[in-house]
């Protein structure tokens, strides 16, 4: 049974004993033979007896038989067996040592745990002084208030007096302590002030009935509401008397029994709670008499687990039960278990009454209960866990994983064949069985440079309070042939109910090839990155080297175009100019790409009105659109659209997108829309062109990629325009997305492409921008 689910009898006994000794009234706990099994300090002090002469003694023999009281016998042997509980049974007796005493006895039979016989809780209230006080009050009914004042000032019992109208006239100091009120606060006030509001009427009626009772003295229990709003349970003994004027008044002696009630309730609650846990536990539990070895209680789960009836188990000696033959084959073995007081079997094979074989974890503890030692045996079914461990071991063989278990008690490691081959090498012939010492395990598994890394990890696992501790590390193995292998080590601790680690199991895997491949991959990646840097540097240098002569060619071509009158020669000059401009644009794009990849691109983010830039771009491309018979529209629902962008990079993005839209559109037109959402400026460039197939959505922004590629492609270009648009957008913390439906266009419906740009309306830290160092 789990500690978190079961309150042990030790805990209950200690708690109950503390409560007993806290109560001021004398208390006795008797067994069915009426022998004392518990007594509190107040009993020893009040009746001048010792523990040695009390515990285990028949109650009538206490104090040299001075408790041989006829009325006590009547209560315990006649009244209590019929009623199970009896309150306020008055006994008067002369004790040789302490003199004459008048006592109120309150007795209860309480159900004990584990199905044992009932016990008797006997509370003894010495009311001698109260009786004397009552007698004094009775004798002074016709005396003056002077005698009442003497009683008030000297009586230890709380006393309150009220008149026929239930108005309080006197309270003594003891009652002030009981209620928390000073006299001046309650005198001349209705007695109602002393009771909870919801119980005033019932309490007043109870008091009236007591005063009208034919009984000479009617003692009642009431709830007293103190000044600080606490409720105390109090015994009241109201009596009608006459004051010096002959008026009827009521004098009441009170006694606080709150602690006694709490003690009785706490004992009952603890017994009930323990019994509930015992009955509902998912561990089988056997309770045995530690002296005789006989079973005195079993819980339902044990009966279900072992297929025995409760009758077959009760009052049997444990060594007579066949399924425990490996635990307690004889009485000597049982005595050894009893002496150790703690025995644990990690894996015990049992056979149930119907022949079913199971594996259980068995833990026994010896503890005291009501001054008697008992042995509690907790039995947990681990059959399924064992099956899973066996399956795990088999699975590790199939998966070529080394499996091992470390048993803390023995210090030995048990392992599978794959572990042996992993540690020693597959070519090494296996010697001996699948077991080795902890020292051998550490020596084989850890190469000297690792400084006992695995051993330290295992020790941390064993000492960890976490019941689900998982460990993972890597180590190097020095094999018999001198090779060094890399292995991963993963392990998990297994703890018993007390939180003690008793086993660690683990899995080892040879990761030598994996680590070698990882190293080679890192080298390859580093080499690729170096080649990419060289490429970017080469492209940057080549762009500069080609641009210088190209500027000269363009200059002379433009000069010849303006000077040559011969139409053929002039056409040749125009071709040179157009080709040179195209080549210059390509070189500029390559230079821009190389700047970004070498992280040399300068960015100057400032708040810009995007509408100004967009209108300028519309003007620049108007002629090119009209030359192809296309419309070019600009739409915006804002007068100002400010966002944080680099003006030069933003212009380049719009330039590339408008250029592509006109290039790939033959009929219809292009619409540029500018608007805002909650956080961004949004620019959409929508055309009615050829569209882009979805298969190219993932690659359209990659360098040198186009929807049509190869020598047979329909449109010229390097495929760098969208790449630059994507990289520039990322650098400014924006996004660019594509929507297109080429299939609709092919079916005669409106198709084309829409590029959507979003830029933040407020400034963003450049540290949060997307990495655009594309390789």
XYZ file of C-alpha atoms in Angstrom:
775
model
C 0.000 0.000 0.000
C 1.388 3.415 -0.966
C 2.477 5.691 1.870
C 0.634 8.551 0.162
C -2.626 6.558 0.380
C -2.388 4.795 3.760
C -2.133 6.268 7.232
C -0.081 3.792 9.210
C -1.211 2.457 12.557
C 1.910 4.021 14.117
C 0.705 7.417 12.958
C -2.815 6.789 14.261
C -1.535 5.490 17.613
C 0.804 8.427 18.090
C -1.883 10.918 17.138
C -4.458 9.287 19.433
C -2.007 9.136 22.351
C -1.191 12.838 21.963
C -4.899 13.653 22.031
C -5.488 11.456 25.092
C -2.705 13.146 27.015
C -3.964 16.602 26.035
C -7.397 16.064 27.535
C -7.600 17.331 31.110
C -10.133 14.750 32.280
C -8.888 11.263 33.175
C -9.353 8.805 30.272
C -9.017 5.013 30.109
C -9.070 2.680 27.089
C -10.172 -0.883 27.994
C -10.111 -4.081 25.962
C -13.000 -6.553 25.892
C -11.646 -8.200 29.071
C -11.892 -4.778 30.815
C -8.115 -4.553 31.109
C -6.487 -1.154 30.740
C -4.615 -0.771 27.436
C -4.281 3.030 27.511
C -4.462 5.728 30.193
C -3.685 9.417 29.964
C -1.502 11.516 32.236
C -4.539 13.074 33.884
C -5.667 9.656 35.127
C -2.287 8.918 36.716
C -2.179 12.375 38.342
C -5.770 12.386 39.587
C -5.801 8.916 41.135
C -2.161 8.781 42.264
C -1.212 5.626 40.360
C 1.652 4.736 38.016
C 1.663 3.434 34.456
C 3.265 0.115 35.425
C 0.560 -0.768 37.919
C -2.209 0.409 35.543
C -1.534 -0.799 31.967
C -2.660 -4.377 31.459
C -4.506 -4.487 34.834
C -8.164 -5.359 35.226
C -9.940 -2.080 36.015
C -11.444 -3.482 39.233
C -7.933 -4.327 40.497
C -6.537 -0.828 40.033
C -4.968 0.764 43.110
C -5.040 -2.414 45.241
C -8.651 -3.140 44.214
C -9.908 0.299 45.229
C -11.741 0.469 41.855
C -13.859 -2.552 42.757
C -16.989 -0.354 42.628
C -20.428 -2.017 42.214
C -21.899 0.834 40.135
C -18.840 0.751 37.837
C -19.448 -2.992 37.293
C -23.071 -2.262 36.517
C -22.082 0.303 33.889
C -19.389 -1.786 32.172
C -20.956 -5.237 32.395
C -24.705 -4.566 32.189
C -25.555 -1.149 30.751
C -22.778 -0.602 28.179
C -23.063 -3.962 26.321
C -26.705 -3.144 25.605
C -26.374 0.544 24.701
C -22.791 0.774 23.285
C -22.606 4.304 24.684
C -23.640 5.868 27.985
C -23.119 9.446 29.187
C -22.996 11.052 32.608
C -23.229 7.928 34.759
C -22.678 9.182 38.314
C -20.550 7.141 40.708
C -19.626 8.076 44.284
C -16.811 6.225 46.038
C -14.280 6.505 48.876
C -10.711 6.070 47.690
C -8.165 5.216 50.435
C -5.562 7.607 49.042
C -7.455 10.560 47.552
C -10.613 10.364 49.631
C -14.247 10.512 48.627
C -14.874 11.327 45.013
C -18.016 11.872 42.970
C -17.465 11.017 39.295
C -19.397 11.219 36.049
C -18.521 8.307 33.783
C -18.944 8.554 29.999
C -18.379 5.241 28.209
C -18.290 4.297 24.524
C -17.585 1.108 22.666
C -15.448 1.877 19.589
C -14.939 -0.327 16.560
C -11.230 -1.152 16.123
C -9.352 -1.541 12.828
C -8.498 -4.835 11.174
C -11.713 -6.514 12.321
C -10.626 -6.832 15.965
C -12.940 -6.785 18.966
C -14.329 -3.526 20.233
C -12.531 -1.355 22.764
C -14.084 0.785 25.478
C -13.261 4.478 25.895
C -14.012 5.518 29.500
C -13.929 9.226 30.332
C -13.892 10.016 34.080
C -15.038 13.422 35.173
C -14.365 14.338 38.782
C -17.409 16.403 39.780
C -16.710 16.369 43.524
C -16.110 20.097 43.662
C -19.067 20.795 41.440
C -21.285 18.643 43.637
C -20.037 20.469 46.679
C -20.748 23.726 44.887
C -24.240 22.553 43.949
C -24.851 21.473 47.519
C -23.604 24.801 48.739
C -25.937 26.587 46.354
C -28.834 24.439 47.493
C -28.087 25.058 51.173
C -27.889 28.779 50.679
C -31.114 29.221 48.702
C -32.438 31.272 51.566
C -29.107 32.722 52.626
C -27.804 36.124 51.654
C -25.905 37.011 48.469
C -22.813 37.152 50.636
C -22.583 33.355 50.518
C -23.088 33.398 46.735
C -20.215 35.891 46.428
C -17.966 33.538 48.423
C -18.913 30.683 46.094
C -18.321 32.796 42.995
C -14.924 33.936 44.177
C -13.611 30.532 45.232
C -15.233 27.872 43.030
C -13.087 26.561 40.193
C -16.119 25.591 38.114
C -17.700 28.235 35.836
C -20.964 29.488 37.359
C -23.669 31.688 35.852
C -26.902 32.924 37.465
C -29.925 34.431 35.721
C -33.404 35.479 36.825
C -36.847 34.285 35.795
C -36.722 36.498 32.681
C -33.502 34.807 31.562
C -31.538 37.987 32.278
C -28.001 37.328 33.537
C -27.364 38.579 37.094
C -23.998 37.035 38.023
C -21.055 35.189 36.454
C -17.878 34.180 38.267
C -14.284 34.493 37.115
C -14.167 30.902 35.837
C -17.170 31.598 33.613
C -15.491 34.770 32.351
C -12.533 32.625 31.240
C -14.876 30.100 29.641
C -16.934 32.632 27.659
C -14.330 35.337 27.049
C -16.700 37.997 28.385
C -16.123 40.324 31.345
C -18.987 40.446 33.839
C -19.902 43.996 32.866
C -20.431 42.892 29.259
C -23.143 40.312 30.042
C -24.770 41.371 33.320
C -28.365 42.573 32.716
C -28.352 41.038 29.218
C -30.469 38.152 28.012
C -28.789 34.772 28.182
C -29.343 34.573 24.409
C -26.003 36.365 23.951
C -24.212 33.162 24.947
C -25.723 30.906 22.260
C -25.333 30.697 18.454
C -28.167 32.555 16.736
C -29.480 29.489 14.957
C -29.645 27.545 18.257
C -31.054 30.131 20.692
C -34.630 28.836 20.685
C -33.715 25.148 20.950
C -31.161 25.841 23.709
C -33.611 27.919 25.794
C -36.246 25.182 25.457
C -33.663 22.578 26.472
C -32.807 24.573 29.604
C -36.504 25.032 30.480
C -37.139 21.296 30.126
C -34.157 20.562 32.378
C -35.445 22.941 35.055
C -38.920 21.382 34.907
C -37.581 17.825 35.007
C -38.505 15.583 37.892
C -34.860 14.578 38.106
C -33.065 16.239 40.984
C -30.267 17.305 38.691
C -30.640 17.319 34.888
C -27.321 17.856 33.084
C -27.556 18.941 29.454
C -25.071 19.660 26.643
C -25.238 23.049 24.944
C -23.198 25.034 22.436
C -21.685 28.148 24.013
C -20.837 31.074 21.697
C -17.769 32.830 23.082
C -16.963 36.491 22.704
C -14.492 35.755 19.876
C -17.255 33.820 18.026
C -15.899 30.360 18.745
C -18.277 27.594 19.728
C -17.556 25.447 22.770
C -19.403 22.312 23.794
C -20.415 22.708 27.456
C -22.167 20.594 30.087
C -24.799 22.659 31.958
C -26.296 21.755 35.323
C -29.031 24.338 35.937
C -30.795 24.493 39.318
C -33.704 26.594 40.613
C -32.869 28.491 43.830
C -34.208 31.474 45.750
C -32.344 34.686 46.302
C -32.467 36.515 49.661
C -35.722 38.185 48.647
C -37.326 34.868 47.867
C -37.250 35.411 44.108
C -36.628 32.438 41.847
C -33.273 32.457 40.105
C -31.326 29.829 38.181
C -27.739 28.954 39.059
C -25.810 26.872 36.544
C -22.471 25.161 36.875
C -20.786 24.701 33.483
C -18.022 22.393 32.292
C -16.131 22.742 28.995
C -16.091 19.340 27.235
C -14.972 20.625 23.817
C -11.624 18.823 23.870
C -13.208 15.591 25.015
C -15.682 15.740 22.121
C -12.879 16.522 19.686
C -10.878 13.585 20.998
C -13.763 11.190 20.581
C -14.504 12.556 17.098
C -10.856 12.483 16.008
C -10.443 8.882 17.083
C -13.575 7.885 15.213
C -12.523 9.801 12.069
C -9.034 8.305 12.049
C -10.357 4.801 12.515
C -12.877 5.338 9.716
C -10.326 6.919 7.381
C -7.772 4.178 7.910
C -10.403 1.526 7.392
C -11.544 3.150 4.145
C -7.982 3.251 2.820
C -7.437 -0.325 3.912
C -10.586 -1.510 2.134
C -9.993 0.417 -1.119
C -6.232 -0.047 -1.523
C -5.026 -1.510 -4.817
C -2.350 -3.431 -2.926
C -3.146 -6.672 -1.162
C -2.744 -6.229 2.623
C -2.383 -8.868 5.327
C -2.324 -7.968 9.025
C -0.812 -10.596 11.322
C -0.415 -10.932 15.052
C 3.335 -10.533 15.526
C 3.336 -12.906 18.486
C 1.390 -15.801 16.992
C 1.833 -15.292 13.263
C -1.915 -15.656 12.754
C -3.711 -13.537 10.173
C -6.131 -11.149 11.844
C -7.275 -9.126 8.821
C -7.053 -9.026 5.030
C -8.362 -6.442 2.595
C -10.657 -7.152 -0.395
C -7.902 -6.666 -2.982
C -5.803 -9.466 -1.465
C -8.771 -11.831 -1.618
C -9.250 -10.951 -5.290
C -5.525 -11.259 -6.016
C -5.000 -14.684 -4.442
C -8.451 -16.180 -5.165
C -8.878 -17.187 -1.483
C -11.949 -16.363 0.573
C -11.555 -14.317 3.733
C -12.636 -17.307 5.793
C -9.817 -19.389 4.298
C -7.259 -16.826 5.462
C -8.460 -15.547 8.823
C -6.829 -16.998 11.968
C -4.447 -19.048 9.825
C -0.730 -19.067 10.536
C 1.094 -17.638 7.586
C 3.525 -20.525 7.211
C 0.541 -22.852 6.753
C -0.449 -21.050 3.535
C 1.069 -22.686 0.472
C 1.542 -19.522 -1.555
C 3.946 -18.139 1.090
C 6.144 -21.196 1.339
C 9.103 -19.226 -0.075
C 8.670 -16.441 2.500
C 7.935 -18.271 5.737
C 8.342 -22.022 5.237
C 8.367 -22.581 8.987
C 8.018 -20.788 12.270
C 11.765 -20.177 12.535
C 11.694 -18.285 9.252
C 8.738 -16.258 10.491
C 10.565 -15.372 13.707
C 13.489 -14.162 11.631
C 11.106 -11.926 9.644
C 9.596 -10.691 12.897
C 13.022 -9.862 14.321
C 14.163 -7.870 11.275
C 10.883 -5.904 11.318
C 11.323 -5.087 7.618
C 11.547 -7.585 4.809
C 11.218 -6.855 1.124
C 11.054 -9.214 -1.830
C 11.432 -7.439 -5.148
C 10.124 -10.279 -7.290
C 8.341 -13.172 -5.601
C 6.603 -15.878 -7.661
C 3.277 -16.987 -6.170
C 0.573 -19.419 -7.143
C -3.025 -18.468 -6.396
C -5.751 -20.792 -5.081
C -6.859 -21.701 -8.616
C -3.304 -22.351 -9.845
C -2.709 -19.005 -11.549
C 0.981 -18.001 -11.428
C 1.763 -14.372 -10.628
C 4.748 -12.258 -9.650
C 4.448 -9.946 -6.653
C 6.463 -7.368 -4.775
C 6.275 -8.220 -1.054
C 7.025 -5.736 1.749
C 6.471 -6.398 5.465
C 6.684 -3.990 8.411
C 6.353 -4.582 12.132
C 4.716 -1.874 14.249
C 2.768 -1.417 17.481
C -0.959 -0.985 17.644
C -2.685 -0.538 20.981
C 0.404 -1.847 22.756
C 0.431 -4.990 20.628
C 2.836 -5.677 17.783
C 1.391 -6.514 14.385
C 2.987 -7.289 11.044
C 1.572 -5.625 7.969
C 2.393 -7.249 4.640
C 1.764 -5.280 1.453
C 1.580 -7.371 -1.705
C 1.639 -5.718 -5.132
C 0.984 -7.620 -8.367
C 3.907 -6.961 -10.747
C 3.071 -9.691 -13.265
C 2.324 -7.209 -16.041
C 5.426 -5.190 -15.255
C 7.582 -8.320 -15.429
C 6.024 -9.197 -18.773
C 6.776 -5.716 -20.089
C 10.376 -5.919 -18.871
C 10.813 -9.263 -20.628
C 9.280 -7.810 -23.792
C 11.604 -4.833 -23.493
C 14.601 -7.132 -23.168
C 13.519 -9.075 -26.261
C 12.836 -5.882 -28.178
C 16.277 -4.547 -27.380
C 17.830 -7.704 -28.831
C 15.828 -7.294 -32.019
C 16.699 -3.604 -32.248
C 20.363 -4.375 -31.497
C 20.249 -2.438 -28.253
C 22.158 -3.370 -25.139
C 19.804 -3.857 -22.171
C 20.944 -4.072 -18.515
C 19.584 -3.947 -14.999
C 21.489 -2.813 -11.913
C 20.307 -4.347 -8.633
C 21.142 -1.926 -5.809
C 21.082 -4.531 -3.023
C 23.571 -6.893 -4.692
C 25.549 -4.301 -6.643
C 25.424 -6.570 -9.726
C 24.464 -5.863 -13.336
C 22.321 -8.260 -15.356
C 22.469 -7.749 -19.137
C 21.425 -9.214 -22.485
C 23.710 -10.719 -25.152
C 23.613 -7.569 -27.285
C 25.037 -5.562 -24.387
C 27.898 -8.058 -24.094
C 28.665 -7.785 -27.814
C 28.440 -3.994 -27.662
C 30.912 -3.767 -24.767
C 33.338 -6.500 -25.839
C 32.976 -6.428 -29.609
C 30.878 -8.698 -31.817
C 33.791 -11.012 -32.562
C 34.563 -11.705 -28.877
C 33.360 -15.071 -27.648
C 31.110 -14.666 -24.622
C 32.533 -15.879 -21.313
C 30.297 -16.834 -18.361
C 26.684 -15.767 -17.789
C 24.870 -12.481 -18.215
C 25.964 -10.902 -14.936
C 28.880 -8.736 -13.812
C 29.845 -6.669 -10.802
C 29.392 -2.922 -10.634
C 33.169 -2.423 -10.802
C 33.425 -4.501 -13.984
C 30.477 -2.611 -15.489
C 32.122 0.772 -14.895
C 35.526 -0.463 -16.077
C 34.136 -1.826 -19.325
C 31.741 0.981 -20.125
C 33.784 4.088 -19.377
C 36.951 4.895 -21.268
C 39.545 6.558 -18.975
C 39.122 10.033 -20.505
C 35.464 10.121 -19.433
C 36.335 10.171 -15.690
C 33.525 7.901 -14.442
C 30.792 9.901 -16.162
C 28.363 6.985 -16.275
C 29.069 5.934 -12.681
C 28.296 9.454 -11.493
C 25.077 9.495 -13.519
C 23.955 6.204 -11.993
C 24.725 7.407 -8.474
C 22.679 10.556 -9.095
C 19.806 8.408 -10.336
C 19.929 6.156 -7.262
C 19.987 9.109 -4.830
C 17.352 11.157 -6.647
C 14.048 11.630 -4.756
C 12.266 11.784 -8.111
C 10.418 8.480 -8.689
C 10.571 9.038 -12.476
C 14.239 9.890 -12.773
C 15.524 9.525 -16.330
C 19.226 9.706 -17.130
C 20.985 10.086 -20.473
C 24.658 10.371 -21.316
C 27.325 9.250 -23.730
C 30.422 7.225 -22.998
C 33.288 5.519 -24.803
C 33.989 1.803 -24.608
C 37.431 0.230 -24.756
C 36.835 -3.159 -26.390
C 38.942 -6.296 -26.032
C 40.620 -5.750 -29.421
C 41.677 -2.192 -28.529
C 38.938 -0.449 -30.557
C 37.105 2.482 -29.004
C 33.344 2.606 -29.560
C 30.924 5.430 -28.756
C 27.728 4.445 -26.965
C 24.658 6.274 -25.725
C 23.493 5.376 -22.217
C 19.873 5.864 -21.117
C 18.575 4.655 -17.764
C 15.567 4.910 -15.443
C 15.289 4.300 -11.705
C 12.663 2.045 -10.121
C 11.674 2.864 -6.535
C 9.652 0.966 -3.963
C 6.749 2.429 -1.979
C 9.105 3.946 0.585
C 10.910 5.911 -2.145
C 14.060 3.760 -1.981
C 15.757 2.940 -5.286
C 16.121 -0.806 -5.628
C 16.747 -1.141 -9.363
C 18.023 0.848 -12.328
C 17.522 -0.421 -15.865
C 19.119 1.019 -18.958
C 19.635 0.768 -22.685
C 22.940 1.221 -24.521
C 23.274 1.817 -28.241
C 26.366 1.831 -30.411
C 26.511 5.314 -31.954
C 30.056 5.093 -33.334
C 28.931 5.279 -36.983
C 26.403 7.963 -36.154
C 29.004 10.186 -34.477
C 31.414 9.597 -37.379
C 28.697 10.567 -39.878
C 27.840 13.609 -37.783
C 31.438 14.780 -37.824
C 31.639 14.278 -41.598
C 28.371 16.170 -42.041
C 29.699 19.091 -39.978
C 32.851 19.166 -42.096
C 30.804 19.072 -45.289
C 28.566 21.871 -44.040
C 31.552 24.018 -43.118
C 33.079 23.389 -46.541
C 29.816 24.269 -48.297
C 29.522 27.484 -46.299
C 33.105 28.365 -47.220
C 32.392 27.668 -50.911
C 29.276 29.835 -50.702
C 31.321 32.691 -49.242
C 33.862 32.289 -52.038
C 31.034 32.279 -54.583
C 29.537 35.482 -53.181
C 32.944 37.126 -53.135
C 33.613 35.966 -56.698
C 30.245 37.265 -57.944
C 30.790 40.625 -56.267
C 34.249 40.994 -57.809
C 33.114 39.798 -61.240
C 30.141 42.195 -61.184
C 32.517 45.102 -60.597
C 34.990 43.832 -63.234
C 32.270 43.411 -65.894
C 30.481 46.651 -65.105
C 33.508 48.871 -65.869
C 33.953 47.817 -69.559
C 30.161 47.587 -69.949
C 29.749 51.259 -69.084
C 32.172 52.074 -71.912
C 30.304 49.877 -74.373
C 26.950 51.443 -73.444
C 28.360 54.940 -73.748
C 29.705 54.409 -77.274
C 26.577 52.484 -78.348
C 24.315 55.347 -77.255
C 26.639 57.805 -79.064
C 26.548 55.751 -82.293
C 22.758 55.405 -82.038
C 22.403 59.176 -81.966
C 24.953 59.843 -84.750
C 24.459 57.087 -87.335
C 22.032 57.968 -90.093
C 22.182 54.643 -91.894
C 19.092 52.755 -90.758
C 20.767 49.319 -90.589
C 23.745 50.643 -88.659
C 21.466 52.610 -86.323
C 19.433 49.449 -85.640
C 22.640 47.603 -84.757
C 23.584 50.374 -82.319
C 20.133 50.093 -80.661
C 20.564 46.336 -80.232
C 23.961 46.933 -78.587
C 22.350 49.478 -76.202
C 19.398 47.240 -75.305
C 21.610 44.210 -74.746
C 24.047 46.231 -72.659
C 21.244 47.617 -70.469
C 19.891 44.097 -69.937
C 23.365 42.870 -69.031
C 23.859 45.843 -66.678
C 20.585 45.066 -64.908
C 21.650 41.450 -64.483
C 24.987 42.544 -63.045
C 23.225 44.897 -60.610
C 20.963 42.060 -59.418
C 23.922 39.733 -58.947
C 25.769 42.424 -57.023
C 22.718 42.996 -54.782
C 22.419 39.242 -54.117
C 26.104 38.945 -53.246
C 25.838 41.916 -50.859
C 23.010 40.262 -48.960
C 24.688 36.856 -48.758
C 27.954 38.391 -47.592
C 25.920 40.456 -45.063
C 27.195 43.740 -46.499
C 23.797 45.127 -47.505
C 23.177 48.471 -45.758
C 19.651 49.031 -44.422
C 18.259 52.428 -43.466
C 14.806 51.988 -41.927
C 12.833 55.223 -41.665
C 9.183 56.149 -41.477
C 8.108 56.705 -45.077
C 4.828 57.570 -46.784
C 4.567 54.588 -49.112
C 1.891 56.228 -51.246
C 4.421 58.772 -52.580
C 6.797 56.050 -53.747
C 3.977 53.941 -55.249
C 2.584 56.840 -57.289
C 6.074 57.527 -58.697
C 6.442 53.877 -59.726
C 3.028 53.922 -61.462
C 4.170 56.931 -63.507
C 7.424 55.208 -64.511
C 5.680 52.033 -65.740
C 2.668 53.717 -67.373
C 4.316 53.919 -70.783
C 5.515 50.292 -70.709
C 1.982 49.097 -69.859
C 0.346 51.189 -72.577
C 2.891 49.965 -75.140
C 1.466 46.449 -74.562
C -2.120 47.702 -74.496
C -2.466 47.051 -70.743
C -4.206 49.112 -68.084
C -2.211 50.150 -64.974
C -4.380 51.238 -62.023
C -3.548 52.511 -58.528
C -6.075 52.228 -55.670
C -5.865 53.315 -52.007
C -8.369 54.110 -49.266
C -5.797 56.179 -47.336
C -4.395 59.649 -47.847
C -1.203 58.764 -45.983
C 0.272 55.289 -45.462
C 3.351 55.506 -43.248
C 5.529 52.449 -42.535
C 9.131 51.783 -41.559
C 11.063 50.815 -44.724
C 14.333 51.460 -46.520
C 13.194 53.707 -49.391
C 15.746 52.373 -51.910
C 15.006 48.705 -51.134
C 11.220 49.315 -51.125
C 11.444 51.024 -54.526
C 13.467 48.092 -55.896
C 10.808 45.595 -54.666
C 7.918 47.494 -56.329
C 10.024 47.984 -59.481
C 10.674 44.242 -59.797
C 7.055 43.264 -59.140
C 5.574 45.798 -61.599
C 8.157 44.859 -64.214
C 7.255 41.160 -63.872
C 3.510 41.911 -63.928
C 3.803 43.791 -67.233
C 6.253 41.239 -68.669
C 3.980 38.217 -68.004
C 0.636 39.892 -68.892
C -0.602 39.994 -72.509
C -4.191 41.216 -72.045
C -6.115 42.981 -69.319
C -4.028 44.940 -66.887
C -2.319 45.429 -63.549
C -3.831 46.883 -60.368
C -1.730 48.158 -57.464
C -3.659 48.496 -54.178
C -2.393 50.110 -50.942
C -4.220 49.747 -47.579
C -3.604 48.960 -43.932
C -4.584 46.294 -41.418
C -4.172 46.449 -37.623
C -0.372 46.261 -37.629
C 0.875 46.575 -41.226
C 0.836 48.530 -44.432
C -0.455 46.127 -47.118
C 0.444 46.478 -50.840
C -1.109 44.141 -53.422
C 0.052 43.926 -57.072
C -2.529 41.962 -59.038
C -2.248 41.115 -62.742
C -4.264 39.180 -65.325
C -1.209 37.467 -66.735
C -0.226 33.859 -67.222
C -0.287 33.073 -63.501
C 2.051 30.730 -61.670
C 1.375 27.035 -61.170
C 1.194 25.883 -57.536
C 4.081 23.489 -58.091
C 6.383 26.541 -58.330
C 5.072 28.299 -55.190
C 7.893 26.850 -53.072
C 10.712 27.726 -55.522
C 9.632 30.983 -57.184
C 11.614 33.095 -54.686
C 14.805 31.011 -54.978
C 17.761 32.485 -56.900
C 17.866 31.870 -60.686
C 14.477 30.048 -60.664
C 11.561 30.827 -62.995
C 8.205 29.227 -63.685
C 9.549 28.474 -67.202
C 13.168 27.387 -67.319
C 15.716 26.187 -69.879
C 16.497 27.340 -73.408
C 12.875 26.946 -74.502
C 11.445 29.320 -71.896
C 9.012 31.959 -73.170
C 10.295 34.969 -71.213
C 13.764 36.361 -70.791
C 15.310 37.114 -67.418
C 17.720 35.750 -64.814
C 15.169 34.742 -62.181
C 16.694 37.104 -59.619
C 13.933 39.741 -59.455
C 11.629 37.838 -57.063
C 14.626 36.593 -55.080
C 15.708 40.174 -54.433
C 12.136 41.194 -53.630
C 11.925 38.396 -51.042
C 15.316 39.131 -49.487
C 14.747 42.907 -49.327
C 11.307 42.347 -47.754
C 12.782 40.012 -45.125
C 15.551 42.486 -44.319
C 12.954 45.161 -43.539
C 10.928 42.859 -41.308
C 8.104 42.484 -43.811
C 6.502 39.542 -45.610
C 5.786 38.729 -49.262
C 3.285 36.069 -50.316
C 1.879 34.863 -53.619
C -1.659 34.015 -54.693
C -2.171 32.639 -58.188
C -4.509 30.400 -60.120
C -3.023 29.411 -63.427
C -5.654 26.696 -63.918
C -8.519 29.247 -64.002
C -6.741 31.211 -66.740
C -6.238 28.078 -68.844
C -9.995 27.382 -68.499
C -10.882 30.810 -69.860
C -11.535 32.370 -66.438
C -9.809 35.327 -64.738
C -6.444 34.110 -63.432
C -3.143 35.894 -63.068
C -1.049 36.415 -59.955
C -1.273 38.574 -56.862
C 1.815 39.448 -54.798
C 0.992 40.709 -51.299
C 3.517 42.797 -49.338
C 3.205 43.665 -45.653
C 5.437 46.118 -43.762
C 5.141 47.077 -40.078
C 3.440 50.376 -39.257
C 5.810 50.838 -36.301
C 9.559 50.422 -35.994
C 10.915 46.932 -35.262
C 14.327 45.997 -33.903
C 16.449 44.554 -36.665
C 17.522 41.684 -34.334
C 14.111 40.138 -34.927
C 14.416 40.091 -38.733
C 14.529 36.912 -40.759
C 17.945 35.486 -41.656
C 18.316 35.920 -45.415
C 21.781 34.448 -45.833
C 20.519 31.913 -48.363
C 23.072 29.397 -49.580
